[in-house]
Amino acid sequence: MMNLKSFTLLALSACCWLASQAQPHAARNEFLLDKGWKFTKGDVPGAQAQSYDDASWQRVVIPHDWAIYGPFDRSHDLQEVAITQNLETKASVKTGRTGGLPYVGIGWYRKSFSVDDFEKGKRRVTLLFDGAMSEARVYVNGKEAAFWPLGYNSFHCDVTDFLNADGKNNVLAVRLENKPQSSRWYPGAGLYRNVHLIVTDEIHVPVWGTYITTPHVSDEYAAVRLETTVDNLANENVRVQTEIVNAANEVVAQKNEMRKLMKGQAFVQNFTVNNPSLWSPETPVLYKAVSKIYVKDQLVDEYTTRFGIRSVQVIANKGFFLNGKLRKFQGVCNHHDLGPLGAAVNVAALKRQLTLLKEMGCDAIRTAHNMPAPELVALCDEMGFMMMIEPFDEWDRAKCDNGYHRFFNEWAEKDMVNMLRNYRNNASVVMWSIGNEVPTQCSADGYRVASFLQEICHREDPTRPVTCGMDQVTCVLGNGFAALLDVPGFNYRVHRYEEAYGKLPQGVVLGSETSSTVSSRGVYKFPVEKKADALYDDHQSSSYDMEYCSWSNLPDDDLAMAEDHDWTMGQFVWTGFDYLGEPSPYDTDAWPNHSSMFGIIDLASIPKDRFYLYKSIWNKKESTLHVLPHWNWEGREGQTTPVFVYTNCPTAELFVNGKSYGKQTKSKESLQHRYRLMWMNVVYEPGEVKVVAYDATGKVADEKVVRTAGKPHHMELVVDRKELTADGKDLAYVTVRVVDKDGNLCPHDNRMIRFSVKGNGSYRASANGDPTCLDVFHLPQMHAFGGQLTALVQSAETPGEIVFQATAKGLKTARLVLTSTQP
Ligand code: GAL
């Protein structure tokens, strides 16, 4: 199989990449415009002019998020609103809704670029933006080349006619504007995704110009159909020579055909691949179609389309089938931000997220509620995650005063088309969603809007089913909205799935968004009770995993629903990772609180206890035995302190300082007893909690001990990878743990920790997962939270040694040596 790195490179431009990238005068050249940008915050009339002097502007490298540097402040995007989708009817003051970060405002970027092999009339030059936040106005040499309002979508523009005649010293300027009250979460700000410059011949395959499908899939053989669009052909013959290449770089099928295309017609080729390796989350095997386009025997373009061979089906009363095999989504919803990096996309950070989710047994991602970065989709192809891609949180009716509804009527189709063409070749994408909890679902003709959007999906990609995340169950069951979708997707309201299944024609129900349980890593509240909207003075939620929001529920409800009914297609949990903004249940004037508490994994990429609950059910390959809470309850001596265990074993026995509290076995006595082992009457005494797990035959399967930690003594550094790539972008995630002399985590330690990075790397950011902490991420210091935090170290472009050091008052300094090697 081709190595992962080269697959990632291939995918940087949404599946399309050319072998001849670096050579001038190749049929096609593609460059990343990442360096040499200038940036300024605020509006600057005339900044698009070629002659404008930007000397005083800040030098930046993109992807760049101007707002992530903070500071956090209660006044940023302070709102007085009723959040209707949270069932609020009266307006109240909302803080931290968008993370308390200064994302609102205008920002300008400028960069000069040259196209060496430019020849007017012979070469075409295209700019491709993977996303620009938001209301992007793109200027080349002072002339407006594009406007694209939705900040999450990819868009492209042909700038050939705006270039200087010799192709040299062109000025690209981009103006971005984020309006207040334009988002329900932290959207990020600026050129937070990549910008590509694509140089082609006059006759060429346009951006996203191929469409590849696998109309027949079996273990014996697969049919592969490739449509290639060729722009600017005069009424002439075109020859397309395509090789289908497997993961071992062997040509497994090929065609070399000449045809004349009518205007607007695509060049269609059909292939048979024998004994194909089918793509699935467990076997993410990829193929490429490498096409050479000839006109009059001249090579005019070369285009590579990466794809996977797999089939997708939804069968009434049975559910979702991948390659003919029934499976249920073990999915999570994620927003796009990468915690301390903000919205600025980074491949290593995305890979870190997916690695953790894979360990949990997660096999699917919903990109809530917007188009993802192409790098995420490429990684899902490579690492094996099914994706449900979703474009909108609003249609024509508002959730936010300045939300997407302002653009919907004019832009919805254009946005859908770009999303669909961008990602319809990706093996990981198995379903489209057309929206999330849109208020339009309850309007009398809302079904027409849904139908309009679903039809666009069917037209552009008839191979994937379409869903919509619906929360107003009564409306959508009554008004035809839910009935018209390929797959009815419900957000929460798990108690109404059965009714929906009975009333709707599809014979399946998808948990498009589930759970919304809230917890803060390492924080436990007493007494341990199941509660909606529990509020505490410290603005945290309990990690006993018994707290949720008024509209939501505990994980156990959704896990049982998926297990008990064939017709449920599984779920997408809200959320895999904590994200910036939406600090429910502390969003009503409860500053400080800047991030969500819904995540299974916190903002510092450290798993919360809930991670192990899902892992114990979803990850069938590894055993799980996880004990909570920590055992440092100074002051609670003699008081009831329940102990929970998340394990794939049916039974376990609990001992505290050698005294048995008896065996517990999973049972159907309640939903919680079905998935958790709970000893509710444990009396706290410092010392040792030991859990012995037994398998179904009664044999000891595993054992786990949690000890009361002594005085903080030193810091333990746990790094995800010791070897980085020297590309100036790669990241190591270093988790710093404050421990006692024996290595036990000190779970109450919140001291300040400072970092230094020397050698061929730099400090990038850090996070501690505490939603109430206002330390900014980019300064090399952060308070620990529950004894832990994570610092991100970035490689330089020169390979060599990178030395990371953490210092803190009262603790021995900790040091870690990483290395980086040539890309
Ligand atoms: C849903 C919504 C999500 C998020 C979530 C929090 O209603 O779709 O975007 O707000 O609630 O529980």
Coordinates of C-alpha atoms in Angstrom, one line a residue, residues 39-227:
F39 CA -2.4 40.6 7.4
T40 CA -4.2 43.5 9.1
K41 CA -7.3 43.6 11.2
G42 CA -9.9 46.3 10.5
D43 CA -11.2 47.7 7.2
V44 CA -8.7 49.4 4.9
P45 CA -10.3 51.1 2.0
G46 CA -8.2 50.6 -1.1
A47 CA -6.1 47.7 0.3
Q48 CA -6.9 45.7 -2.9
A49 CA -4.9 48.1 -5.1
Q50 CA -1.8 46.7 -6.5
S51 CA 0.2 49.7 -5.4
Y52 CA -1.1 49.7 -1.8
D53 CA 1.8 49.7 0.7
D54 CA 1.3 46.9 3.2
A55 CA 4.8 47.2 4.8
S56 CA 3.3 47.8 8.2
W57 CA 1.0 44.8 8.2
Q58 CA 1.8 41.7 10.1
R59 CA 3.6 38.8 8.3
V60 CA 1.5 35.6 8.6
V61 CA 1.6 32.1 7.2
I62 CA -1.8 30.6 6.4
P63 CA -3.8 28.7 7.5
H64 CA -4.3 31.6 10.0
D65 CA -7.0 32.3 12.4
W66 CA -6.9 35.9 13.5
A67 CA -9.2 35.5 16.5
I68 CA -7.6 32.6 18.4
Y69 CA -5.0 34.8 20.0
G70 CA -7.7 36.3 22.1
P71 CA -7.8 37.7 24.7
F72 CA -11.0 36.0 26.0
D73 CA -13.5 38.5 27.0
R74 CA -17.1 38.5 28.2
S75 CA -17.9 41.4 25.9
H76 CA -16.9 39.6 22.7
D77 CA -20.1 38.9 20.8
L78 CA -22.2 39.4 24.0
Q79 CA -25.7 38.7 23.0
E80 CA -29.2 39.1 24.3
V81 CA -31.1 36.4 22.6
A82 CA -33.5 33.5 23.1
I83 CA -31.8 30.3 21.7
T84 CA -34.9 28.8 20.2
Q85 CA -33.4 25.4 19.4
N86 CA -32.6 25.1 23.1
L87 CA -36.3 25.6 23.7
E88 CA -35.9 29.1 25.1
T89 CA -38.8 31.5 24.6
K90 CA -37.4 34.6 26.4
A91 CA -34.3 36.5 25.5
S92 CA -31.5 36.6 28.0
V93 CA -27.8 37.7 28.1
K94 CA -25.5 35.1 26.6
T95 CA -21.8 35.0 27.2
G96 CA -19.2 32.9 25.6
R97 CA -21.6 31.7 22.9
T98 CA -18.8 32.0 20.3
G99 CA -16.0 31.3 22.7
G100 CA -15.5 34.9 24.1
L101 CA -12.9 35.4 21.3
P102 CA -12.6 38.5 19.0
Y103 CA -13.8 36.8 15.8
V104 CA -16.1 39.7 14.8
G105 CA -14.8 42.3 12.4
I106 CA -12.9 42.8 9.1
G107 CA -9.5 41.5 8.2
W108 CA -7.4 41.9 5.1
Y109 CA -4.7 39.6 3.6
R110 CA -2.3 40.4 0.8
K111 CA 0.3 38.4 -1.0
S112 CA 2.2 38.8 -4.3
F113 CA 2.6 35.8 -6.6
S114 CA 4.1 35.1 -10.0
V115 CA 3.2 32.5 -12.6
D116 CA 6.5 31.6 -14.3
D117 CA 5.1 29.8 -17.3
F118 CA 2.2 32.2 -17.9
E119 CA 1.2 32.9 -21.5
K120 CA -2.1 34.6 -22.2
G121 CA -4.3 32.6 -24.4
K122 CA -2.3 29.4 -23.7
R123 CA -2.4 29.0 -19.9
R124 CA -5.2 29.3 -17.4
V125 CA -4.7 30.3 -13.8
T126 CA -7.2 29.4 -11.1
L127 CA -7.3 30.1 -7.4
L128 CA -8.9 27.5 -5.1
F129 CA -9.8 28.5 -1.6
D130 CA -10.6 25.6 0.8
G131 CA -12.6 28.0 2.9
A132 CA -12.2 31.7 4.0
M133 CA -14.1 33.0 7.1
S134 CA -16.2 34.8 5.9
E135 CA -17.9 36.9 3.2
A136 CA -14.7 36.7 1.2
R137 CA -13.9 39.2 -1.5
V138 CA -11.0 38.2 -3.6
Y139 CA -9.0 40.7 -5.6
V140 CA -6.3 40.2 -8.1
N141 CA -4.3 43.3 -9.2
G142 CA -7.1 45.4 -7.8
K143 CA -10.0 43.8 -9.6
E144 CA -12.6 41.7 -7.8
A145 CA -12.2 38.1 -8.9
A146 CA -14.7 36.4 -6.5
F147 CA -17.1 36.9 -3.7
W148 CA -18.1 33.9 -1.5
P149 CA -20.2 34.5 1.6
L150 CA -20.2 31.1 3.3
G151 CA -16.9 30.8 5.3
Y152 CA -16.8 27.0 5.4
N153 CA -17.2 26.2 1.7
S154 CA -14.4 25.7 -0.9
F155 CA -14.6 28.0 -3.9
H156 CA -12.5 28.7 -6.9
C157 CA -12.1 31.5 -9.5
D158 CA -10.4 31.8 -12.8
V159 CA -8.0 34.8 -12.5
T160 CA -6.3 34.5 -15.9
D161 CA -7.7 37.7 -17.2
F162 CA -6.6 39.7 -14.1
L163 CA -2.9 38.7 -14.3
N164 CA -0.1 41.0 -15.4
A165 CA 0.9 40.1 -19.0
D166 CA 4.2 38.5 -18.0
G167 CA 2.5 36.6 -15.2
K168 CA 4.9 38.3 -12.7
N169 CA 4.3 40.3 -9.4
N170 CA 0.5 39.9 -9.2
V171 CA -1.1 41.0 -6.0
L172 CA -3.8 38.9 -4.4
A173 CA -5.8 40.7 -1.8
V174 CA -8.6 39.1 0.3
R175 CA -11.1 41.0 2.5
L176 CA -13.0 39.0 5.0
E177 CA -15.8 40.1 7.3
N178 CA -17.4 38.3 10.3
K179 CA -20.6 40.0 11.4
P180 CA -21.7 39.9 15.0
Q181 CA -24.3 37.3 15.8
S182 CA -23.5 35.3 12.7
S183 CA -22.7 32.0 14.4
R184 CA -23.9 29.7 17.3
W185 CA -20.3 28.6 18.0
Y186 CA -16.8 29.8 17.4
P187 CA -16.4 30.0 13.6
G188 CA -12.8 31.2 13.5
A189 CA -11.7 34.1 11.4
G190 CA -9.6 34.7 8.3
L191 CA -7.8 32.5 5.8
Y192 CA -8.0 29.6 8.1
R193 CA -7.7 27.0 5.3
N194 CA -5.4 26.6 2.4
V195 CA -5.3 28.6 -0.8
H196 CA -4.1 26.8 -4.0
L197 CA -2.8 28.3 -7.2
I198 CA -3.5 26.0 -10.2
V199 CA -1.9 26.6 -13.6
T200 CA -3.2 24.6 -16.5
D201 CA -3.4 24.6 -20.3
E202 CA -6.3 26.4 -22.0
I203 CA -7.8 22.9 -22.5
H204 CA -8.0 21.3 -19.0
V205 CA -9.9 19.4 -16.5
P206 CA -11.5 22.1 -14.3
V207 CA -11.5 22.0 -10.4
W208 CA -13.4 18.9 -9.2
G209 CA -13.8 18.0 -12.9
T210 CA -14.1 14.2 -12.4
Y211 CA -16.8 12.1 -11.0
I212 CA -16.0 8.5 -10.1
T213 CA -18.4 5.8 -9.0
T214 CA -18.5 2.1 -8.4
P215 CA -21.8 0.9 -9.8
H216 CA -21.1 -2.7 -9.1
V217 CA -19.1 -4.0 -6.1
S218 CA -18.4 -7.6 -5.2
D219 CA -15.4 -9.6 -3.9
E220 CA -15.0 -11.0 -7.4
Y221 CA -15.0 -7.8 -9.4
A222 CA -16.1 -4.1 -9.3
A223 CA -17.3 -1.8 -12.1
V224 CA -15.7 1.6 -12.0
R225 CA -17.1 4.5 -13.9
L226 CA -15.2 7.7 -14.5
E227 CA -16.6 10.9 -15.9

